[in-house]
Amino acid sequence: MIAAAYVKDMDASRAFYELLGFRESSAGQAEISAWSVMRQGELSILLASTRPALDVPPLPLLFYFFYSDLDAVVSVLDAAGVPVTRTGHPPHALGGEVKVLDPDGNTVLLGQRERSASRPPADDEGLIRFSILREAAALVSSRGVAPRACQVTGRDGGRCPNPAEVKLADSLGDSAWVCLPHAEQILVTVPAAFIASHDERGIAAFLAGH
Ligand SMILES: [Zn+2]
């Protein structure tokens, strides 16, 4: 399989993937298009560009690359002045995960599967699987939204004893404040559920303005 990505500026994109350890193995050009195959070990990605450039919206995830030594790659990116955002240690990347943007604004995630020998296991690993949930909870707590009790009730009718940290909603308009373990369970089992973010201007803001 060769993954393909359309890029606006072939030179800028080639330079970006070189920072990630890829080297150009073949390239070509025609009147209104150009392409480059970038290789790293057994991986190949095909960069393609057209004139005029295709109007591809910035993708929330273009590639996810795993490295055995994430810090080494991050050093290279730092030295090149590429902004790197650390996104924590999710279960698929116990050695760490970072987010970078390619020259077209697409998100590229870099992860290290195995925990580094120098890093002890965190207490909350396995409990909170999604770093995005943790980010949402941090946002809620930074905004000073009053914490409530988790609204999930058990089969015996008893309330979940955990504090609520995030608000989940679904497309029918139902919502609930829940603890992080329940948030994870709901997001995995209820396809229509999403995190109700306080970052977004909601319908209330729209109605207030009309
Ligand atoms: Zn709960």
mmCIF file of C-alpha atoms and ligand atoms in Angstrom:
data_model
loop_
_atom_site.group_PDB
_atom_site.id
_atom_site.type_symbol
_atom_site.label_atom_id
_atom_site.label_comp_id
_atom_site.label_asym_id
_atom_site.label_seq_id
_atom_site.Cartn_x
_atom_site.Cartn_y
_atom_site.Cartn_z
ATOM 1 C CA MET A 1 0.000 0.000 0.000
ATOM 2 C CA ILE A 2 1.217 3.487 -0.749
ATOM 3 C CA ALA A 3 -0.525 6.329 1.040
ATOM 4 C CA ALA A 4 -0.998 9.399 -1.115
ATOM 5 C CA ALA A 5 -1.314 13.025 -0.102
ATOM 6 C CA TYR A 6 -1.984 16.028 -2.296
ATOM 7 C CA VAL A 7 0.241 18.948 -1.403
ATOM 8 C CA LYS A 8 0.336 22.545 -2.563
ATOM 9 C CA ASP A 9 4.115 23.082 -2.443
ATOM 10 C CA MET A 10 6.177 20.010 -3.322
ATOM 11 C CA ASP A 11 9.485 21.465 -2.105
ATOM 12 C CA ALA A 12 8.070 22.485 1.288
ATOM 13 C CA SER A 13 6.395 19.109 1.745
ATOM 14 C CA ARG A 14 9.507 17.173 0.727
ATOM 15 C CA ALA A 15 11.513 19.140 3.304
ATOM 16 C CA PHE A 16 8.864 18.440 5.975
ATOM 17 C CA TYR A 17 8.849 14.668 5.406
ATOM 18 C CA GLU A 18 12.643 14.635 5.359
ATOM 19 C CA LEU A 19 12.491 15.959 8.924
ATOM 20 C CA LEU A 20 10.314 12.930 9.737
ATOM 21 C CA GLY A 21 12.978 10.590 8.359
ATOM 22 C CA PHE A 22 11.693 10.088 4.802
ATOM 23 C CA ARG A 23 13.917 10.341 1.734
ATOM 24 C CA GLU A 24 12.795 10.848 -1.844
ATOM 25 C CA SER A 25 13.194 7.633 -3.816
ATOM 26 C CA SER A 26 11.686 8.741 -7.103
ATOM 27 C CA ALA A 27 9.960 11.790 -8.501
ATOM 28 C CA GLY A 28 8.421 13.042 -11.674
ATOM 29 C CA GLN A 29 6.814 16.029 -13.245
ATOM 30 C CA ALA A 30 4.359 16.725 -16.030
ATOM 31 C CA GLU A 31 2.814 19.900 -17.330
ATOM 32 C CA ILE A 32 0.164 20.260 -14.643
ATOM 33 C CA SER A 33 1.275 17.767 -12.015
ATOM 34 C CA ALA A 34 4.254 16.581 -10.011
ATOM 35 C CA TRP A 35 4.852 13.662 -7.700
ATOM 36 C CA SER A 36 7.435 12.372 -5.287
ATOM 37 C CA VAL A 37 7.692 9.003 -3.584
ATOM 38 C CA MET A 38 9.169 9.414 -0.101
ATOM 39 C CA ARG A 39 10.498 6.310 1.604
ATOM 40 C CA GLN A 40 11.494 5.398 5.111
ATOM 41 C CA GLY A 41 12.393 1.747 5.577
ATOM 42 C CA GLU A 42 9.448 -0.190 4.155
ATOM 43 C CA LEU A 43 7.082 2.768 4.256
ATOM 44 C CA SER A 44 6.277 4.777 1.183
ATOM 45 C CA ILE A 45 4.164 7.858 0.823
ATOM 46 C CA LEU A 46 3.309 9.499 -2.458
ATOM 47 C CA LEU A 47 3.223 13.285 -2.505
ATOM 48 C CA ALA A 48 1.330 14.682 -5.454
ATOM 49 C CA SER A 49 0.586 18.197 -6.588
ATOM 50 C CA THR A 50 -1.440 19.643 -9.405
ATOM 51 C CA ARG A 51 -1.620 23.052 -11.051
ATOM 52 C CA PRO A 52 -3.921 24.642 -10.170
ATOM 53 C CA ALA A 53 -3.641 23.044 -6.734
ATOM 54 C CA LEU A 54 -6.515 20.838 -5.551
ATOM 55 C CA ASP A 55 -8.580 22.531 -2.881
ATOM 56 C CA VAL A 56 -8.133 19.983 -0.074
ATOM 57 C CA PRO A 57 -9.348 21.167 3.353
ATOM 58 C CA PRO A 58 -6.812 20.755 6.195
ATOM 59 C CA LEU A 59 -7.393 17.204 7.451
ATOM 60 C CA PRO A 60 -7.747 16.456 11.180
ATOM 61 C CA LEU A 61 -5.497 13.426 10.680
ATOM 62 C CA LEU A 62 -3.457 12.848 7.559
ATOM 63 C CA PHE A 63 -0.820 10.383 8.780
ATOM 64 C CA TYR A 64 0.040 8.657 12.034
ATOM 65 C CA PHE A 65 3.669 7.532 12.189
ATOM 66 C CA PHE A 66 5.181 5.395 14.936
ATOM 67 C CA TYR A 67 8.821 5.809 15.927
ATOM 68 C CA SER A 68 10.970 3.734 18.232
ATOM 69 C CA ASP A 69 12.572 6.940 19.531
ATOM 70 C CA LEU A 70 10.068 9.797 19.459
ATOM 71 C CA ASP A 71 12.353 12.234 21.288
ATOM 72 C CA ALA A 72 14.941 11.955 18.512
ATOM 73 C CA VAL A 73 12.375 12.997 15.896
ATOM 74 C CA VAL A 74 11.070 15.797 18.101
ATOM 75 C CA SER A 75 14.636 17.155 18.443
ATOM 76 C CA VAL A 76 14.943 17.300 14.668
ATOM 77 C CA LEU A 77 11.591 19.091 14.369
ATOM 78 C CA ASP A 78 12.513 21.518 17.173
ATOM 79 C CA ALA A 79 15.833 22.320 15.497
ATOM 80 C CA ALA A 80 13.978 23.052 12.256
ATOM 81 C CA GLY A 81 11.565 25.365 14.050
ATOM 82 C CA VAL A 82 8.488 23.176 13.465
ATOM 83 C CA PRO A 83 5.954 23.691 16.295
ATOM 84 C CA VAL A 84 5.347 20.406 18.135
ATOM 85 C CA THR A 85 2.400 19.859 20.500
ATOM 86 C CA ARG A 86 2.675 17.048 23.031
ATOM 87 C CA THR A 87 -0.644 15.209 23.348
ATOM 88 C CA GLY A 88 0.217 12.874 26.208
ATOM 89 C CA HIS A 89 0.710 9.127 26.520
ATOM 90 C CA PRO A 90 -2.426 7.406 25.157
ATOM 91 C CA PRO A 91 -2.544 3.585 25.400
ATOM 92 C CA HIS A 92 -1.503 3.157 21.757
ATOM 93 C CA ALA A 93 1.547 5.363 22.360
ATOM 94 C CA LEU A 94 2.814 4.734 25.877
ATOM 95 C CA GLY A 95 6.144 6.287 24.879
ATOM 96 C CA GLY A 96 4.399 9.544 24.028
ATOM 97 C CA GLU A 97 2.551 11.229 21.217
ATOM 98 C CA VAL A 98 3.026 14.582 19.504
ATOM 99 C CA LYS A 99 1.079 16.532 16.947
ATOM 100 C CA VAL A 100 2.578 18.540 14.105
ATOM 101 C CA LEU A 101 1.049 20.328 11.136
ATOM 102 C CA ASP A 102 2.355 19.640 7.649
ATOM 103 C CA PRO A 103 2.965 22.617 5.307
ATOM 104 C CA ASP A 104 -0.682 22.349 4.115
ATOM 105 C CA GLY A 105 -2.079 22.513 7.642
ATOM 106 C CA ASN A 106 -2.935 18.806 7.914
ATOM 107 C CA THR A 107 -2.435 17.163 11.287
ATOM 108 C CA VAL A 108 0.276 14.510 11.419
ATOM 109 C CA LEU A 109 0.574 12.512 14.642
ATOM 110 C CA LEU A 110 3.821 10.899 15.749
ATOM 111 C CA GLY A 111 3.833 8.262 18.444
ATOM 112 C CA GLN A 112 6.087 5.845 20.268
ATOM 113 C CA ARG A 113 4.370 2.559 21.101
ATOM 114 C CA GLU A 114 6.558 1.433 23.971
ATOM 115 C CA ARG A 115 7.087 3.365 27.171
ATOM 116 C CA SER A 116 10.602 4.766 27.445
ATOM 117 C CA ALA A 117 12.745 3.004 30.048
ATOM 118 C CA SER A 118 13.275 6.351 31.773
ATOM 119 C CA ARG A 119 9.558 7.004 32.281
ATOM 120 C CA PRO A 120 7.653 5.216 35.045
ATOM 121 C CA PRO A 121 4.039 4.171 34.348
ATOM 122 C CA ALA A 122 1.510 6.909 35.117
ATOM 123 C CA ASP A 123 -1.184 6.250 37.716
ATOM 124 C CA ASP A 124 -4.048 7.068 35.415
ATOM 125 C CA GLU A 125 -3.053 4.908 32.478
ATOM 126 C CA GLY A 126 -5.808 2.497 31.603
ATOM 127 C CA LEU A 127 -8.346 4.602 33.467
ATOM 128 C CA ILE A 128 -8.382 7.509 31.076
ATOM 129 C CA ARG A 129 -7.783 6.227 27.596
ATOM 130 C CA PHE A 130 -8.526 9.294 25.528
ATOM 131 C CA SER A 131 -6.230 12.275 25.893
ATOM 132 C CA ILE A 132 -8.951 14.325 24.187
ATOM 133 C CA LEU A 133 -11.257 13.611 27.134
ATOM 134 C CA ARG A 134 -8.601 14.765 29.531
ATOM 135 C CA GLU A 135 -8.168 17.949 27.503
ATOM 136 C CA ALA A 136 -11.928 18.583 27.565
ATOM 137 C CA ALA A 137 -11.984 18.035 31.335
ATOM 138 C CA ALA A 138 -9.061 20.437 31.809
ATOM 139 C CA LEU A 139 -10.889 23.032 29.711
ATOM 140 C CA VAL A 140 -14.046 22.691 31.827
ATOM 141 C CA SER A 141 -12.096 23.047 35.048
ATOM 142 C CA SER A 142 -10.130 26.045 33.711
ATOM 143 C CA ARG A 143 -13.409 27.801 32.815
ATOM 144 C CA GLY A 144 -14.625 27.373 36.370
ATOM 145 C CA VAL A 145 -17.762 25.480 35.360
ATOM 146 C CA ALA A 146 -19.150 24.078 38.609
ATOM 147 C CA PRO A 147 -18.361 20.386 38.940
ATOM 148 C CA ARG A 148 -21.414 18.162 39.452
ATOM 149 C CA ALA A 149 -21.745 14.511 40.271
ATOM 150 C CA CYS A 150 -21.600 12.041 37.395
ATOM 151 C CA GLN A 151 -25.163 11.594 36.125
ATOM 152 C CA VAL A 152 -24.782 7.914 35.283
ATOM 153 C CA THR A 153 -26.806 5.572 37.465
ATOM 154 C CA GLY A 154 -26.006 1.910 37.895
ATOM 155 C CA ARG A 155 -28.370 -1.053 37.418
ATOM 156 C CA ASP A 156 -29.103 -0.941 41.161
ATOM 157 C CA GLY A 157 -30.249 2.670 40.822
ATOM 158 C CA GLY A 158 -27.228 4.027 42.671
ATOM 159 C CA ARG A 159 -25.486 7.134 41.388
ATOM 160 C CA CYS A 160 -21.901 6.949 40.130
ATOM 161 C CA PRO A 161 -19.818 8.396 42.992
ATOM 162 C CA ASN A 162 -17.305 10.159 40.730
ATOM 163 C CA PRO A 163 -17.396 13.907 40.050
ATOM 164 C CA ALA A 164 -18.522 14.892 36.565
ATOM 165 C CA GLU A 165 -15.723 16.320 34.494
ATOM 166 C CA VAL A 166 -17.047 16.565 30.935
ATOM 167 C CA LYS A 167 -20.392 17.117 29.255
ATOM 168 C CA LEU A 168 -21.405 14.712 26.515
ATOM 169 C CA ALA A 169 -24.238 15.309 24.077
ATOM 170 C CA ASP A 170 -25.853 13.519 21.164
ATOM 171 C CA SER A 171 -27.458 14.687 17.949
ATOM 172 C CA LEU A 172 -30.959 14.344 19.470
ATOM 173 C CA GLY A 173 -30.095 16.999 22.025
ATOM 174 C CA ASP A 174 -29.719 14.784 25.074
ATOM 175 C CA SER A 175 -26.770 15.614 27.253
ATOM 176 C CA ALA A 176 -25.173 14.484 30.483
ATOM 177 C CA TRP A 177 -22.356 15.532 32.777
ATOM 178 C CA VAL A 178 -20.256 12.450 33.398
ATOM 179 C CA CYS A 179 -17.012 11.286 34.936
ATOM 180 C CA LEU A 180 -14.118 10.411 32.620
ATOM 181 C CA PRO A 181 -14.453 6.605 32.847
ATOM 182 C CA HIS A 182 -18.155 6.869 31.978
ATOM 183 C CA ALA A 183 -17.385 9.400 29.236
ATOM 184 C CA GLU A 184 -15.013 6.907 27.691
ATOM 185 C CA GLN A 185 -17.592 4.123 27.938
ATOM 186 C CA ILE A 186 -20.290 6.289 26.338
ATOM 187 C CA LEU A 187 -18.046 7.505 23.509
ATOM 188 C CA VAL A 188 -17.077 3.922 22.692
ATOM 189 C CA THR A 189 -20.600 2.451 22.829
ATOM 190 C CA VAL A 190 -22.846 5.317 21.666
ATOM 191 C CA PRO A 191 -21.889 6.292 18.108
ATOM 192 C CA ALA A 192 -23.958 9.527 18.152
ATOM 193 C CA ALA A 193 -22.335 10.869 21.340
ATOM 194 C CA PHE A 194 -19.786 13.666 21.296
ATOM 195 C CA ILE A 195 -18.054 15.996 23.732
ATOM 196 C CA ALA A 196 -20.081 19.185 24.210
ATOM 197 C CA SER A 197 -17.258 21.708 24.003
ATOM 198 C CA HIS A 198 -17.423 25.082 25.703
ATOM 199 C CA ASP A 199 -15.090 26.334 22.991
ATOM 200 C CA GLU A 200 -17.812 26.404 20.356
ATOM 201 C CA ARG A 201 -20.445 29.107 20.002
ATOM 202 C CA GLY A 202 -23.660 27.222 20.523
ATOM 203 C CA ILE A 203 -27.265 27.652 19.409
ATOM 204 C CA ALA A 204 -27.954 29.776 22.512
ATOM 205 C CA ALA A 205 -25.381 32.333 21.340
ATOM 206 C CA PHE A 206 -27.009 32.378 17.902
ATOM 207 C CA LEU A 207 -30.509 32.860 19.347
ATOM 208 C CA ALA A 208 -29.251 35.611 21.660
ATOM 209 C CA GLY A 209 -27.891 37.475 18.642
ATOM 210 C CA HIS A 210 -31.210 37.484 16.715
HETATM 211 ZN ZN ZN B 1 -19.479 8.116 36.349
#
